[in-house]
Amino acid sequence: MSGDIITTTHHLACTPSRAARELGLKRGELDLAVHLGIIRTVPDEGGGGRRVPRSEIERVSSGDGFPESLRDRVKVVGTSEGADVMDVPAGRFTRLARLGLVVPVTFYLNRYRAVVWLYLAEELKRFAADEHNAPPLNDRRMPEGLRGMLDTGMDLRPRNWRGRHRGFLLRLADDPWECAGALAAFLDPVQIAELVPDPYERSHLNRFRPGPPTSGAPGSPFALIAERIMTADDPDEISLLRADLTAVLQDARRMRPAPRPTAQRVPAPEHPGLPGSLRPEEPERPRGWLRRLRRGTPRATAP
């Protein structure tokens, strides 16, 4: 059988790359469809990431208007094309995005290290078609309240993207540790160290902590910019993340405590030349020796 297809307990499933080819999507479009809940995935029982069930490919490909309808649902546009979709100047579109009236679905960094936000074309069409949105779209000047927020330098694009991406990651999480990792992905290391003082537990949490959805070598300018966007910087946002992570960690600890190293028994030294019955026995370890070996490692407690 091809290496792209595996047999799971209930169904056949294939790699995301193969699923994208069969559905006529680019790999990034497939990832977005998964994030949006359009395409369902399952964990690979062999530990190789997530797979797309064959039944899911058949379900999606049998939909009305496939494949054009599927591509329309995952089509993303930047500022210029988004402004055209909504029939507004590019400057007004940017102001709407800064105010959080339209929410980016992803971003990338161009060669000038500038952040390029991308939006779902379908969402922009729905926003423009809603008559309640006519004032910020069509009035010659922005409503006074909105102008005041812009004058303060408000830009909700990073925070709104984080909220949306957090929902994506939580939707893919299969257990409390993965949920905790998804929440921890948006907090800086100092915040995580305060909430999870136990080093073994913190190390286990970091295994489930995804990075920004952009490529770039660790420490490169691209990676640093993406990490900054990924990290919450608003006090209210940080407070909510801390509270949610604290609650999820309590469930994770109850369900499956973080693994810890186990102390190994030291074998008795060999005494050549002495019969086994005459070799000195290993002295009995005093009660509580394991506790003393672990002294200095704090026990995991709920923050």
Coordinates of N, CA, C and O in Angstrom, one line a residue, residues 76-139:
V76 N -8.6 33.7 0.1 CA -8.2 34.8 0.9 C -7.7 35.9 0.0 O -7.2 35.7 -1.1
V77 N -7.9 37.1 0.5 CA -7.5 38.3 -0.2 C -6.7 39.3 0.7 O -7.0 39.3 2.0
G78 N -5.9 40.1 0.2 CA -5.2 41.1 0.9 C -5.9 42.4 0.9 O -7.1 42.4 0.6
T79 N -5.3 43.5 1.3 CA -5.9 44.8 1.5 C -6.5 45.3 0.1 O -7.7 45.7 0.1
S80 N -5.7 45.3 -0.9 CA -6.2 45.8 -2.2 C -7.4 45.1 -2.7 O -8.4 45.7 -3.1
E81 N -7.2 43.7 -2.8 CA -8.3 42.9 -3.4 C -9.5 42.9 -2.4 O -10.7 42.9 -2.9
G82 N -9.2 43.0 -1.1 CA -10.3 43.1 -0.1 C -11.1 44.3 -0.3 O -12.4 44.4 -0.2
A83 N -10.4 45.5 -0.6 CA -11.1 46.7 -0.8 C -12.0 46.6 -2.0 O -13.1 47.2 -2.1
D84 N -11.5 45.9 -3.1 CA -12.3 45.8 -4.3 C -13.5 45.0 -4.0 O -14.6 45.3 -4.5
V85 N -13.4 43.9 -3.2 CA -14.5 43.0 -2.9 C -15.6 43.8 -2.2 O -16.8 43.7 -2.4
M86 N -15.2 44.8 -1.3 CA -16.2 45.6 -0.5 C -16.5 46.9 -1.2 O -17.3 47.6 -0.6
D87 N -15.8 47.2 -2.3 CA -16.1 48.4 -3.1 C -15.8 49.6 -2.2 O -16.7 50.6 -2.1
V88 N -14.7 49.6 -1.5 CA -14.3 50.8 -0.7 C -12.8 51.1 -1.1 O -12.1 50.2 -1.6
P89 N -12.3 52.3 -0.8 CA -10.9 52.6 -1.0 C -10.0 51.7 -0.1 O -10.5 51.3 1.0
A90 N -8.8 51.5 -0.5 CA -7.9 50.6 0.3 C -7.7 51.2 1.7 O -7.6 50.5 2.7
G91 N -7.6 52.6 1.8 CA -7.4 53.2 3.1 C -8.5 52.9 4.0 O -8.3 52.7 5.2
R92 N -9.7 53.0 3.5 CA -10.9 52.7 4.4 C -10.9 51.3 4.8 O -11.3 51.0 5.9
F93 N -10.6 50.4 3.9 CA -10.5 49.0 4.3 C -9.6 48.7 5.4 O -9.9 48.0 6.4
T94 N -8.4 49.4 5.3 CA -7.4 49.2 6.4 C -7.9 49.7 7.7 O -7.8 49.1 8.8
R95 N -8.7 50.9 7.7 CA -9.3 51.4 8.9 C -10.3 50.4 9.5 O -10.4 50.3 10.7
L96 N -11.1 49.8 8.6 CA -12.1 48.9 9.1 C -11.4 47.7 9.8 O -11.9 47.2 10.8
A97 N -10.3 47.3 9.2 CA -9.6 46.1 9.8 C -8.9 46.5 11.1 O -8.9 45.7 12.1
R98 N -8.4 47.7 11.2 CA -7.8 48.1 12.5 C -8.8 48.2 13.6 O -8.5 48.0 14.8
L99 N -10.0 48.6 13.2 CA -11.1 48.7 14.2 C -11.7 47.3 14.6 O -12.5 47.2 15.5
G100 N -11.3 46.3 13.9 CA -11.8 45.0 14.2 C -13.1 44.6 13.5 O -13.7 43.6 13.9
L101 N -13.5 45.5 12.6 CA -14.8 45.2 11.9 C -14.7 44.1 10.9 O -15.7 43.4 10.6
V102 N -13.5 43.9 10.3 CA -13.2 42.7 9.5 C -12.0 42.1 10.1 O -11.1 42.8 10.6
V103 N -12.0 40.8 10.2 CA -11.0 40.0 11.0 C -10.1 39.2 10.0 O -10.6 38.4 9.2
P104 N -8.8 39.4 10.1 CA -7.9 38.6 9.3 C -7.9 37.1 9.7 O -8.2 36.7 10.8
V105 N -7.7 36.2 8.7 CA -7.8 34.8 8.9 C -6.3 34.2 9.0 O -6.1 33.2 9.5
T106 N -5.4 34.9 8.4 CA -4.0 34.5 8.4 C -3.1 35.7 8.0 O -3.6 36.8 7.7
F107 N -1.8 35.5 8.0 CA -0.9 36.5 7.6 C 0.4 35.9 7.1 O 0.7 34.7 7.3
Y108 N 1.2 36.7 6.4 CA 2.5 36.2 6.1 C 3.4 37.5 6.1 O 3.0 38.6 6.1
L109 N 4.7 37.2 6.0 CA 5.7 38.3 6.0 C 6.3 38.4 4.6 O 6.8 37.4 4.1
N110 N 6.3 39.6 4.0 CA 6.8 39.7 2.7 C 8.4 39.9 2.7 O 8.9 39.9 3.8
R111 N 9.0 40.1 1.6 CA 10.4 40.2 1.6 C 11.0 41.4 2.3 O 12.2 41.5 2.5
Y112 N 10.1 42.4 2.5 CA 10.5 43.6 3.2 C 10.2 43.5 4.7 O 10.3 44.5 5.4
R113 N 9.9 42.3 5.1 CA 9.6 42.0 6.5 C 8.4 42.8 7.0 O 8.2 43.0 8.2
A114 N 7.5 43.1 6.1 CA 6.2 43.7 6.5 C 5.1 42.6 6.6 O 5.1 41.7 5.9
V115 N 4.2 42.8 7.6 CA 3.2 41.9 7.8 C 2.0 42.1 6.8 O 1.6 43.3 6.7
V116 N 1.7 41.1 6.1 CA 0.6 41.2 5.1 C -0.6 40.3 5.7 O -0.5 39.1 5.8
W117 N -1.7 41.0 6.0 CA -2.9 40.3 6.6 C -3.7 39.9 5.4 O -3.9 40.5 4.4
L118 N -4.3 38.7 5.6 CA -5.2 38.1 4.6 C -6.6 37.8 5.2 O -6.7 37.5 6.4
Y119 N -7.6 38.0 4.4 CA -9.0 37.9 4.9 C -9.8 36.9 4.0 O -9.5 36.8 2.8
L120 N -10.8 36.3 4.6 CA -11.7 35.5 3.8 C -12.6 36.3 2.9 O -13.3 37.2 3.4
A121 N -12.5 36.1 1.6 CA -13.3 36.8 0.7 C -14.8 36.7 0.9 O -15.6 37.7 0.8
E122 N -15.2 35.5 1.3 CA -16.7 35.3 1.6 C -17.1 36.1 2.8 O -18.2 36.7 2.7
E123 N -16.3 36.3 3.8 CA -16.7 37.1 5.0 C -16.8 38.6 4.6 O -17.7 39.3 5.0
L124 N -15.9 39.0 3.7 CA -16.0 40.4 3.3 C -17.2 40.7 2.5 O -17.8 41.8 2.6
K125 N -17.6 39.7 1.6 CA -18.8 39.9 0.8 C -20.0 40.0 1.8 O -20.9 40.8 1.5
R126 N -20.1 39.2 2.8 CA -21.2 39.2 3.7 C -21.3 40.5 4.5 O -22.3 41.1 4.7
F127 N -20.1 41.0 4.9 CA -20.0 42.2 5.6 C -20.6 43.4 4.8 O -21.3 44.2 5.2
A128 N -20.1 43.4 3.5 CA -20.5 44.5 2.6 C -22.0 44.4 2.3 O -22.7 45.5 2.0
A129 N -22.6 43.2 2.3 CA -24.0 43.1 1.9 C -24.9 43.4 3.1 O -26.1 43.6 2.9
D130 N -24.4 43.5 4.3 CA -25.3 43.8 5.5 C -25.5 45.3 5.6 O -24.6 46.1 5.7
E131 N -26.8 45.6 5.5 CA -27.1 47.1 5.5 C -26.7 47.8 6.8 O -26.6 49.0 6.8
H132 N -26.6 47.0 7.9 CA -26.2 47.6 9.1 C -24.8 48.2 9.1 O -24.4 49.0 9.9
N133 N -24.0 47.7 8.1 CA -22.6 48.1 8.0 C -22.4 49.3 7.0 O -21.3 49.7 6.7
A134 N -23.5 49.9 6.6 CA -23.5 50.9 5.6 C -22.7 52.2 6.1 O -21.9 52.7 5.3
P135 N -22.9 52.6 7.3 CA -22.2 53.9 7.7 C -20.7 53.8 7.6 O -20.1 54.7 7.0
P136 N -20.0 52.8 8.2 CA -18.6 52.8 8.1 C -18.1 52.5 6.7 O -17.0 52.8 6.4
L137 N -19.0 51.9 5.9 CA -18.6 51.6 4.5 C -18.8 52.8 3.6 O -17.9 53.1 2.7
N138 N -19.9 53.5 3.7 CA -20.3 54.4 2.7 C -20.3 55.9 3.1 O -20.2 56.8 2.2
D139 N -20.3 56.2 4.4 CA -20.3 57.6 4.8 C -19.0 58.3 4.4 O -17.9 57.6 4.4

